[in-house]
Amino acid sequence: MMDNKEAVSTVIALMLILGIISTAIAIYSAVYLPGLKQQSEIEQSRQVADAFARIGSSIDYSLSQKKDVRFRETLPLGGGAVLLSPVRSSGMISIQKEDLFSMTVTNDSETKRLGISTVNISYVPSFTTWEPQGYRWESGFIAVTKDGIAVPQSSQYGTMYDALADSGGFFSSFIEFETNQQDLLITLINLTQKSDESCITGNSMATVGVNTTLSKDMNIIGVTELVYHDNSRAETDMEPYLKVIYNQMILMASDSSFNDRTYRLAFNPSVNVTVREVRIEVSVW
């Protein structure tokens, strides 16, 4: 009889322990777990924001130094993995190319076609328990995005229009003209994407690379005409800087014209043009 009572008491004690554990897990899951997952995703979002700031600094350095250099930045695509809930949110990083400027250089035997571009780097979260807050780097600044709406991260700008309108200073370093009598040096910066490494999605770690290479100088002898066109968006205010270049080049040109964002310069006698391209390739894997 005593053995039966001891067996029953053991079962009851075990059931009580299991009940306490189940209750504790239920309270943890209902009360603490949502907050812990949101806190983890907030921390992951902060890491992405810091990574985008460093990516922007890497691009700024490449623009200013104009030399061979490589940068790598690792960031988490998702977050929210906590005790008893290892499921993580996910995210996507995409890099999109945008044309800025095209140019033709003509002599008696050929026409060289050149161009420059920029990129937008975007991070968009998915399946998040917190706010679906993303980030986008473009035109030298970072924007915070949510549900298709973007606002500049910096309090310096009130709207995206204000930030884009102030991007002329950033893009002015993309094109440089230097003259020396009948010689002309044109430096072009081409900020572009790597076509086969421009998008990644998942919930693990991703790496964004910024690879800068300086090309060999292209020498074009006996240039008689140079035409360049502003392909940038209306909000991207490159026009004042391109007009400054145009007004400087008029002093060398025998004839010139400007119409519908297209600038034409003719040279008689001809000039010798050297084109130097700095290629900044952004990729993600």
Short mmCIF file of C-alpha atoms in Angstrom, two decimals:
data_model
loop_
_atom_site.label_atom_id
_atom_site.label_comp_id
_atom_site.label_asym_id
_atom_site.label_seq_id
_atom_site.Cartn_x
_atom_site.Cartn_y
_atom_site.Cartn_z
CA MET A 1 0.00 0.00 0.00
CA MET A 2 2.84 2.35 0.85
CA ASP A 3 4.47 1.64 -2.51
CA ASN A 4 1.29 2.67 -4.35
CA LYS A 5 1.07 5.89 -2.35
CA GLU A 6 4.72 6.71 -3.06
CA ALA A 7 4.22 6.02 -6.76
CA VAL A 8 1.14 8.27 -6.86
CA SER A 9 2.93 11.07 -5.00
CA THR A 10 5.86 10.84 -7.42
CA VAL A 11 3.53 11.13 -10.41
CA ILE A 12 1.73 14.08 -8.83
CA ALA A 13 5.03 15.80 -8.07
CA LEU A 14 6.19 15.25 -11.66
CA MET A 15 2.91 16.60 -13.00
CA LEU A 16 3.24 19.66 -10.76
CA ILE A 17 6.78 20.26 -12.01
CA LEU A 18 5.66 19.88 -15.63
CA GLY A 19 2.75 22.22 -14.93
CA ILE A 20 5.09 24.84 -13.47
CA ILE A 21 7.47 24.51 -16.43
CA SER A 22 4.58 24.73 -18.93
CA THR A 23 3.18 27.78 -17.13
CA ALA A 24 6.59 29.45 -17.10
CA ILE A 25 7.05 28.77 -20.82
CA ALA A 26 3.55 30.05 -21.55
CA ILE A 27 4.16 33.26 -19.57
CA TYR A 28 7.56 33.71 -21.27
CA SER A 29 6.04 33.14 -24.73
CA ALA A 30 3.05 35.43 -24.14
CA VAL A 31 4.67 38.23 -22.14
CA TYR A 32 8.41 38.36 -22.71
CA LEU A 33 9.02 36.65 -26.07
CA PRO A 34 7.40 39.30 -28.34
CA GLY A 35 9.38 42.07 -26.66
CA LEU A 36 12.63 40.12 -26.84
CA LYS A 37 12.13 39.38 -30.55
CA GLN A 38 11.36 43.02 -31.26
CA GLN A 39 14.41 44.12 -29.29
CA SER A 40 16.57 41.71 -31.30
CA GLU A 41 15.18 43.05 -34.58
CA ILE A 42 15.68 46.66 -33.43
CA GLU A 43 19.33 45.82 -32.74
CA GLN A 44 19.63 44.18 -36.18
CA SER A 45 18.10 47.29 -37.79
CA ARG A 46 20.65 49.47 -35.98
CA GLN A 47 23.46 47.26 -37.29
CA VAL A 48 22.15 47.68 -40.84
CA ALA A 49 21.97 51.47 -40.41
CA ASP A 50 25.57 51.57 -39.14
CA ALA A 51 26.70 49.34 -42.02
CA PHE A 52 25.04 51.64 -44.59
CA ALA A 53 26.84 54.62 -43.05
CA ARG A 54 30.18 52.83 -43.43
CA ILE A 55 29.32 51.82 -47.01
CA GLY A 56 28.59 55.46 -47.82
CA SER A 57 31.92 56.48 -46.27
CA SER A 58 33.72 53.87 -48.39
CA ILE A 59 32.15 55.26 -51.56
CA ASP A 60 33.03 58.84 -50.51
CA TYR A 61 36.64 57.77 -49.96
CA SER A 62 36.79 56.12 -53.39
CA LEU A 63 35.37 59.25 -55.02
CA SER A 64 37.91 61.54 -53.36
CA GLN A 65 41.04 59.38 -53.68
CA LYS A 66 40.46 58.01 -57.22
CA LYS A 67 42.79 55.05 -56.79
CA ASP A 68 42.64 51.25 -56.65
CA VAL A 69 41.05 50.25 -53.34
CA ARG A 70 38.64 47.64 -51.97
CA PHE A 71 36.20 47.72 -49.08
CA ARG A 72 34.01 45.00 -47.54
CA GLU A 73 31.09 45.48 -45.14
CA THR A 74 29.19 42.59 -43.54
CA LEU A 75 25.66 43.05 -42.20
CA PRO A 76 22.78 40.82 -41.02
CA LEU A 77 19.80 40.39 -43.34
CA GLY A 78 17.49 39.29 -40.53
CA GLY A 79 17.14 39.24 -36.76
CA GLY A 80 14.83 38.18 -33.97
CA ALA A 81 16.34 34.82 -32.96
CA VAL A 82 15.93 34.46 -29.17
CA LEU A 83 15.62 31.65 -26.62
CA LEU A 84 12.81 29.19 -27.52
CA SER A 85 12.14 31.08 -30.77
CA PRO A 86 15.03 30.73 -33.24
CA VAL A 87 12.96 31.91 -36.23
CA ARG A 88 14.50 35.04 -37.75
CA SER A 89 13.09 37.76 -39.94
CA SER A 90 14.65 38.09 -43.39
CA GLY A 91 15.61 40.89 -45.73
CA MET A 92 16.82 41.81 -49.20
CA ILE A 93 19.68 43.99 -50.38
CA SER A 94 19.50 45.20 -53.98
CA ILE A 95 21.75 47.48 -56.04
CA GLN A 96 20.21 49.42 -58.92
CA LYS A 97 22.10 51.36 -61.58
CA GLU A 98 21.06 54.84 -62.71
CA ASP A 99 22.56 56.66 -65.72
CA LEU A 100 23.83 60.18 -65.08
CA PHE A 101 25.80 61.47 -68.04
CA SER A 102 26.74 60.47 -71.57
CA MET A 103 29.42 61.91 -73.86
CA THR A 104 30.71 61.49 -77.39
CA VAL A 105 34.23 62.48 -78.44
CA THR A 106 34.75 62.79 -82.21
CA ASN A 107 37.84 63.17 -84.41
CA ASP A 108 38.34 62.64 -88.14
CA SER A 109 38.40 58.84 -87.87
CA GLU A 110 36.08 57.75 -85.03
CA THR A 111 33.55 58.66 -82.36
CA LYS A 112 34.08 57.45 -78.81
CA ARG A 113 30.99 57.03 -76.63
CA LEU A 114 31.42 57.33 -72.89
CA GLY A 115 29.11 57.55 -69.91
CA ILE A 116 28.86 57.55 -66.15
CA SER A 117 26.29 56.21 -63.74
CA THR A 118 25.47 55.96 -60.05
CA VAL A 119 23.78 53.30 -57.93
CA ASN A 120 21.10 53.04 -55.27
CA ILE A 121 21.70 50.48 -52.50
CA SER A 122 18.53 49.35 -50.73
CA TYR A 123 17.76 47.12 -47.76
CA VAL A 124 14.14 45.98 -47.30
CA PRO A 125 13.15 43.72 -44.34
CA SER A 126 10.44 41.07 -44.47
CA PHE A 127 8.55 38.83 -42.01
CA THR A 128 9.50 41.15 -39.16
CA THR A 129 7.67 41.44 -35.83
CA TRP A 130 8.84 45.04 -35.54
CA GLU A 131 8.43 47.94 -37.95
CA PRO A 132 9.36 47.03 -41.57
CA GLN A 133 12.00 49.76 -41.60
CA GLY A 134 14.55 49.67 -44.40
CA TYR A 135 17.40 51.85 -45.61
CA ARG A 136 18.56 53.22 -48.96
CA TRP A 137 21.84 54.87 -49.90
CA GLU A 138 21.63 57.17 -52.90
CA SER A 139 23.15 60.41 -54.16
CA GLY A 140 25.51 60.60 -51.20
CA PHE A 141 22.95 60.34 -48.39
CA ILE A 142 20.97 57.66 -46.53
CA ALA A 143 17.17 57.49 -46.46
CA VAL A 144 14.95 55.52 -44.09
CA THR A 145 12.21 53.61 -45.93
CA LYS A 146 8.92 52.03 -44.92
CA ASP A 147 5.96 50.86 -47.02
CA GLY A 148 7.23 52.63 -50.13
CA ILE A 149 7.86 55.95 -48.32
CA ALA A 150 11.39 57.34 -47.90
CA VAL A 151 12.66 60.17 -45.70
CA PRO A 152 16.27 61.36 -45.28
CA GLN A 153 17.94 59.93 -42.19
CA SER A 154 19.75 63.21 -41.52
CA SER A 155 17.78 65.97 -39.83
CA GLN A 156 19.55 68.36 -42.21
CA TYR A 157 16.85 67.64 -44.81
CA GLY A 158 13.11 67.76 -44.36
CA THR A 159 12.15 65.81 -47.49
CA MET A 160 13.72 63.59 -50.14
CA TYR A 161 13.36 66.44 -52.62
CA ASP A 162 15.53 68.66 -50.39
CA ALA A 163 18.20 65.97 -50.09
CA LEU A 164 18.28 65.23 -53.83
CA ALA A 165 18.35 68.93 -54.68
CA ASP A 166 21.49 69.24 -52.53
CA SER A 167 23.27 66.33 -54.24
CA GLY A 168 24.98 68.49 -56.88
CA GLY A 169 28.06 68.79 -54.69
CA PHE A 170 28.28 65.01 -54.41
CA PHE A 171 27.97 64.46 -58.16
CA SER A 172 30.38 67.27 -59.06
CA SER A 173 33.27 64.90 -58.33
CA PHE A 174 32.00 62.46 -61.00
CA ILE A 175 33.18 64.69 -63.86
CA GLU A 176 36.35 66.76 -64.00
CA PHE A 177 37.71 68.73 -66.95
CA GLU A 178 41.27 70.06 -66.93
CA THR A 179 42.66 72.16 -69.78
CA ASN A 180 46.23 72.95 -70.83
CA GLN A 181 46.38 74.96 -74.05
CA GLN A 182 45.23 72.45 -76.72
CA ASP A 183 45.17 69.46 -74.37
CA LEU A 184 42.12 68.36 -72.42
CA LEU A 185 42.03 65.85 -69.54
CA ILE A 186 38.60 64.41 -68.69
CA THR A 187 38.23 62.32 -65.53
CA LEU A 188 35.01 60.31 -65.28
CA ILE A 189 33.83 58.34 -62.26
CA ASN A 190 31.53 55.46 -63.08
CA LEU A 191 29.72 54.19 -59.97
CA THR A 192 28.05 50.98 -61.09
CA GLN A 193 26.83 47.55 -60.01
CA LYS A 194 28.27 44.12 -60.62
CA SER A 195 25.59 42.57 -62.80
CA ASP A 196 25.74 39.04 -61.37
CA GLU A 197 26.04 40.19 -57.73
CA SER A 198 23.42 42.93 -57.42
CA CYS A 199 20.78 41.29 -55.20
CA ILE A 200 20.61 38.92 -52.24
CA THR A 201 17.82 37.79 -49.93
CA GLY A 202 17.66 35.59 -46.85
CA ASN A 203 18.12 35.80 -43.09
CA SER A 204 21.85 35.16 -42.71
CA MET A 205 24.81 37.52 -43.16
CA ALA A 206 25.48 39.44 -46.38
CA THR A 207 28.56 41.27 -47.60
CA VAL A 208 28.58 44.48 -49.62
CA GLY A 209 31.76 45.13 -51.58
CA VAL A 210 33.08 48.41 -53.01
CA ASN A 211 35.84 47.78 -55.55
CA THR A 212 37.57 50.78 -57.16
CA THR A 213 39.85 50.48 -60.18
CA LEU A 214 41.62 53.20 -62.16
CA SER A 215 41.67 52.49 -65.89
CA LYS A 216 44.49 53.26 -68.31
CA ASP A 217 44.30 56.66 -69.91
CA MET A 218 42.50 56.78 -73.27
CA ASN A 219 44.27 59.23 -75.62
CA ILE A 220 42.21 60.63 -78.50
CA ILE A 221 44.17 62.80 -80.92
CA GLY A 222 42.71 65.55 -83.11
CA VAL A 223 39.28 65.91 -81.48
CA THR A 224 36.98 68.25 -83.40
CA GLU A 225 33.75 67.87 -81.42
CA LEU A 226 32.70 66.98 -77.90
CA VAL A 227 29.04 66.52 -76.96
CA TYR A 228 27.73 65.63 -73.50
CA HIS A 229 24.21 65.12 -72.23
CA ASP A 230 22.71 65.28 -68.74
CA ASN A 231 20.78 62.02 -68.19
CA SER A 232 20.17 62.49 -64.47
CA ARG A 233 16.77 62.79 -62.85
CA ALA A 234 15.29 66.26 -62.61
CA GLU A 235 15.56 66.09 -58.79
CA THR A 236 19.31 65.42 -59.03
CA ASP A 237 20.66 68.90 -59.54
CA MET A 238 23.69 68.32 -61.81
CA GLU A 239 22.80 71.06 -64.27
CA PRO A 240 24.56 73.97 -62.48
CA TYR A 241 27.86 72.04 -62.36
CA LEU A 242 27.60 70.93 -66.00
CA LYS A 243 26.98 74.54 -67.01
CA VAL A 244 30.12 75.60 -65.12
CA ILE A 245 32.12 73.06 -67.15
CA TYR A 246 30.47 74.27 -70.35
CA ASN A 247 31.32 77.90 -69.62
CA GLN A 248 34.96 76.98 -68.93
CA MET A 249 35.24 74.94 -72.13
CA ILE A 250 33.84 77.73 -74.30
CA LEU A 251 37.24 79.43 -74.01
CA MET A 252 38.83 76.54 -75.93
CA ALA A 253 35.98 75.96 -78.40
CA SER A 254 35.57 77.58 -81.78
CA ASP A 255 31.80 77.00 -81.66
CA SER A 256 29.36 75.92 -78.94
CA SER A 257 25.65 75.38 -78.26
CA PHE A 258 23.33 74.26 -75.49
CA ASN A 259 19.86 72.80 -75.98
CA ASP A 260 17.62 70.49 -73.92
CA ARG A 261 20.32 69.39 -71.44
CA THR A 262 22.76 68.70 -74.30
CA TYR A 263 26.05 70.62 -74.50
CA ARG A 264 28.02 70.77 -77.75
CA LEU A 265 31.59 72.04 -78.18
CA ALA A 266 33.44 72.24 -81.52
CA PHE A 267 37.21 72.72 -81.81
CA ASN A 268 39.09 74.32 -84.68
CA PRO A 269 42.01 73.79 -84.47
CA SER A 270 41.47 70.35 -83.00
CA VAL A 271 42.48 69.38 -79.46
CA ASN A 272 43.98 66.28 -77.89
CA VAL A 273 41.75 64.62 -75.29
CA THR A 274 42.81 62.20 -72.55
CA VAL A 275 40.00 60.30 -70.83
CA ARG A 276 40.65 58.76 -67.42
CA GLU A 277 37.95 56.51 -65.95
CA VAL A 278 37.61 55.57 -62.29
CA ARG A 279 35.29 52.58 -61.99
CA ILE A 280 33.64 51.98 -58.61
CA GLU A 281 31.82 48.66 -58.65
CA VAL A 282 29.37 47.84 -55.86
CA SER A 283 28.33 44.23 -55.32
CA VAL A 284 26.58 42.10 -52.71
CA TRP A 285 26.85 38.39 -51.92
#
